Each structure stands twice: as C-alpha cells, then as structure tokens.
Amino acid sequence: MEDITRGGQFLVKETKCENVFTPEDFSEEQIMMRDSVKEFVDKEIWPNKDRFEHKDYKFTEEMMRKAGEMGFLSVAVPEAYGGMGMGFVDTCLVCDYISGATGSFSTAFGAHTGIGTMPITLYGTEEQKQKYVPKLASGEWFGAYCLTEPGAGSDANSGKTKAVLSEDGTHYKITGQKMWISNAGFCSLFIVFARIEDDKNITGFIVENDPSNGITMNEEEHKLGIRASSTRQVFFADTKVPVENMLSERGNGFKIAMNALNVGRIKLAAACLDAQRRVTSNAINYANERIQFDVPISSFGAIRYKLAEMATSTYAGESATYRAAKDIETRIKLREAEGTSHQEAELKGVEEFAIECSILKVAVSEDVQNCADEGIQIYGGMGFSEDTPMESAWRDARIARIYEGTNEINRMLSVGMLIKKAFKGHVDLLGPATKVQEELMGIPSFDTPDYSELFSEEKEMIGKLKKAFLMVAGGAVQKYGPDLEGHQQLLTAAADMLIEIYMAESTILRTEKMAKKQGEDNVKEQIAMAKLYLYKAVDIITQKGKESIVSFAEGDEQRMMLMGLRRYTKYTNMPNIVGLRETITAKLVAENSYCF
C-alpha cells in the first residue's frame, strides 16, 4: 500500500514538496468551478454588500436559492441524492471562493451545506437521505443545526433539551431551548440534539420546521457582524418527531456533533481565504490611489510592511488549507478503495486529520481578523466608515474565532488529540522525543552546513522547530501525565508552536514545488513570503517555547531545555526581513491586487 501520511504525522515525518497539493495543482475542472463561483459572487453578492449590512434577511435567502440553482449547494452531496458528488478539495474550493464577499452569505452557505445537510448524508438512513437530501442539495429546502443552548456552548454534551418517547412508541416529544441557530429564520428542517432519559450522551434528530408542532422562535439577533445571517433562538415544546427521524443511533449525537465540527473547521479556514484576498486587494487599491505628501501611500515603508504581512498570511493560509484538504481526500479515497461506504470513508477521513483541522481553524481565523484590522488602518479614517468595505470585513471576521469551537478549545484539542494519537500508536512521538533528549545531552555539531539549495536552511529550521515542540511536549507529558489537560496555559502555548510549524512547513513546501516547476526567478515573491512566514514562526515558537519551559521545568532541567530551545531556533544565515517585505510589496503594488 502507498505510504500515506496520517493525521499529525507531519510533526515526525519529513514531507516532500512533490507530495503536497497546492492551489497551483487545481485541475481544469476545478479552475472552471472556481471561476463560476467567483463570477456568481462578483455579480450577485459583492455589488449588494450594503443589503447584507442593512440586515436584508430575505436577500440572503434569495441568494441562497440562486446558489442552489447554480448547483453550488450540492457539490459535496453524492450523486445518488441529487448532488455533484465532487471530492473534498472541490468542496473546500467552492467554500473558499463563495465566502469572501460577506460573512452573512458565507455563514448561511456554510451552515446549510455543512452542519445543516452533512449530518444526514453521513449519518442518515437510506430513507432519510432519499427524503431530505435532494431538497437540501437543490436549495428547495434549507437546513439549520440546533446544538448550542444557554448552558451548553463549548461543553456541547451538557445540553438540557429532552426527548421523551411517546407511550405508543411512534414518536419522540422534544422540549428545550436552542440559541445562536444560523438559518433559523428561513430553514425547512433542523438537526436537533436532545437527551433521552438520563443518557450519558445526547441524540440527534431530524426535525421539520412546522410552527404548528410546538416550534417557536425569538426575533432575529442583532449582532456585531454577519448581520444578514438569520440567527434566532428556537424553542421546542412537546414537538413531535417520528422515531424514524432519529439520526444514527441513540446516544450517538455527541459523536455526530464532534465529527461535524471537524469538517466545519477546515471549511471555516477555507471560508476565510477569499475574504483575506479581497481585503488585501482593496487595501492595495486604496494605497495606490491615496496621495499624501504628493506620493501614493503605497510608497511608504510603514504601509508596505502591512501589505507584505497581509499577503503572506493569506498565502500561508491557502498553502496549509489545500494541503490538508487533499490529505483528507486521499484518505477518503483510500478507504473507499478498501470497500468502505462513502459515509464511513468521509467520516474517518476527516477524523484522521482532526488535528490539522483544528490548527487551520485557529490560524486562518486569526489571520483574517488581523488582515482586516490592517486593512482598516491602511484606509485610515475612511476604514472606519461604512462607505468602505473594511469595517464590515473586520466585523464579519470576528465570529470566525468563536464558532466551530472557540480558538481556545481548538488550541487545546490540537495538542490533546496529538498526545492521544501517540498513546494509540498512530503517531510515534515517544521515539523522536527520546532522540531529542539524547541530542540535548550530546555535543552540537560545529560543521559549516551547505545551504546552496533553495530552502535548505529553511527546511532544516523546520526540522529543528519540530524538535523544539517535541522537547516541550515530551517534557510536559513526563511532568504531568494525564493531568496535562488541566494546565491550559501550557497546552495553548504548545499549540501555538504546533500551529506555526504546520503553517510554515506548508508554505515552504508549496513554494518549493512551484520553484521546481516554474524556476526560482519566476516565484521570487513566493519565496520571499515563505521565508518571511518562517522567520515570524521562529519568533513565536521561541516565545511560546520559553513560556512553556519555565512553567514546568526547574533547575538544571530548565537550563538544559532553554539551551536546547536556543539551539533549535537559531539561524545560521538570518534573512533580510525588510528586503523580503520589499520584494513582496513591489509585486503587489505593481499588480494592484493580491496576485498570488
């Protein structure tokens, strides 16, 4: 069998650039799909941003129906149920380019195609799928997802909504309150999670939206951003649900919810990418047009700094998101080839890369917020005005750090899941961590390395950063064992190290692959972005590594680990950071857009 990297193995296994998928690898069919989505957004969504900002919920619904007519709601749905049955990369691609104009439409699209439809396609019976999925795929019906309650947010399994079986055994009566329900105002069905009797875990149900069946809603929530995304509280009072509408098995609801979130996390990362591209392009346009002291502000170093950083974080997000998407798709196809059903293959494929999904969710959601913030700053006073697109982009970006599991939860999950994989033997952390400890006790090499090849020092640096993480994580596990999960500040610091390693490596591998195909001279700006991202990642890992070490190690152990951290974060040839930014910005300003 082909040697395929498993989830989390990027940390202990060298990945060759030929084995990563990049946006430059899109097929002709994928490029056509991307272009048709962009055309739809540029024609229907972007020119009507003010309608979304003025809470035109009906317009959001209207655009969702048009997206259904165009087939965009059915990309991930199997052909047997009226969908296109396209691969995981394709679904991320559509999610990426359909989401950049406004968070209101992005949320409606994501909630419907993801958590509104996917639980049925992945967990539903054949009868349930035949009955509901074709309507959801076409946009005839819309879906919503009822998990969160006033007392059950991050602790999703603590919900109080009850499902009581009727005396004749034909239906359940659901009673409870759900909140922050996206698409509630125009949905046709809900995926509702409720507890049967005193079960340990919640159970999922498909509930048609019939107001005469004990379903009521509060008025629309007034939110900081995603203003035209319908968001309501939903109340169920003895709502009758046929027993055949139970989703999967009794008590399986928590598992459904968690797996839905895994898929949602990588798609959320994808949904932030085109927003970054558009913010960056708008900022470049404005900087080129805005004249101060008789020159465009794009000529000022302080502005050029911002543009280079915005473009670099966008490029890194693309690199890592599509790398992970293809890894998931490969794992799904492998399982299908072994005879696994499509449902099971997709569930297990995404679950395999849950660590990467959490990494991407955190990294890209924070990058899009920073990008929008710098966009406002470049616009100056105009950036604070509703007449320009920056302030709405900033407001819309803010929710991305909260939903699909807060970034705090996802940071802890990424490290926690990695350690669990190690204990299960899926990722060998112990062997490499032991080698790092032995290396720290030895004498470092003083040979002068040969860094003549492109990225030779950068790839060596990535390897050293992985050692730094293994040193910190290994030391923390030795110190605390199973109690490590109680040390949240340590876990989040370690997570930041893990995140930066994956993002930096993905960016370097993408660029190395491009350079081999196109020649280094033709991708010098991408080379500059890869080096710039790594430089910043080294800074973050140095800071977070030091914070971690001093929190659990003392005396000689602490001194040895801090010495090791310095060794693993030391450049031989420090890059000229200002020069890298200048290379990037010169291209952006000349092209007057994000052009990578």
XYZ file of N, CA, C and O in Angstrom, residues 14 24 284 287 330 385 449 506 544 555 565:
44
model
N 9.204 13.531 7.546
C 9.547 14.547 6.545
C 8.600 14.428 5.349
O 8.373 13.347 4.821
N -1.847 25.668 -7.055
C -1.312 25.627 -8.416
C -1.598 24.283 -9.093
O -1.404 24.146 -10.305
N -4.563 47.341 -1.213
C -3.557 47.724 -2.218
C -4.125 48.799 -3.143
O -3.461 49.806 -3.440
N -4.202 52.059 -1.272
C -2.851 52.587 -1.022
C -2.234 53.154 -2.287
O -1.468 54.126 -2.239
N -7.454 12.152 -0.053
C -6.679 10.932 -0.324
C -7.060 9.818 0.637
O -7.229 8.654 0.250
N -15.321 53.947 8.233
C -16.618 54.342 7.669
C -17.319 53.167 7.014
O -16.683 52.312 6.403
N 27.305 23.982 7.494
C 26.395 23.266 6.583
C 26.385 23.886 5.186
O 26.720 25.058 5.002
N 3.969 24.096 5.436
C 3.069 24.050 4.274
C 3.434 25.129 3.266
O 3.408 24.897 2.046
N 6.842 31.123 22.785
C 5.939 30.155 23.405
C 6.697 28.991 24.028
O 6.273 28.440 25.053
N 15.580 24.333 37.648
C 16.978 23.968 37.853
C 17.697 23.564 36.584
O 17.557 24.200 35.532
N 16.254 25.052 23.306
C 15.355 25.935 22.548
C 16.167 26.938 21.732
O 15.848 27.199 20.567
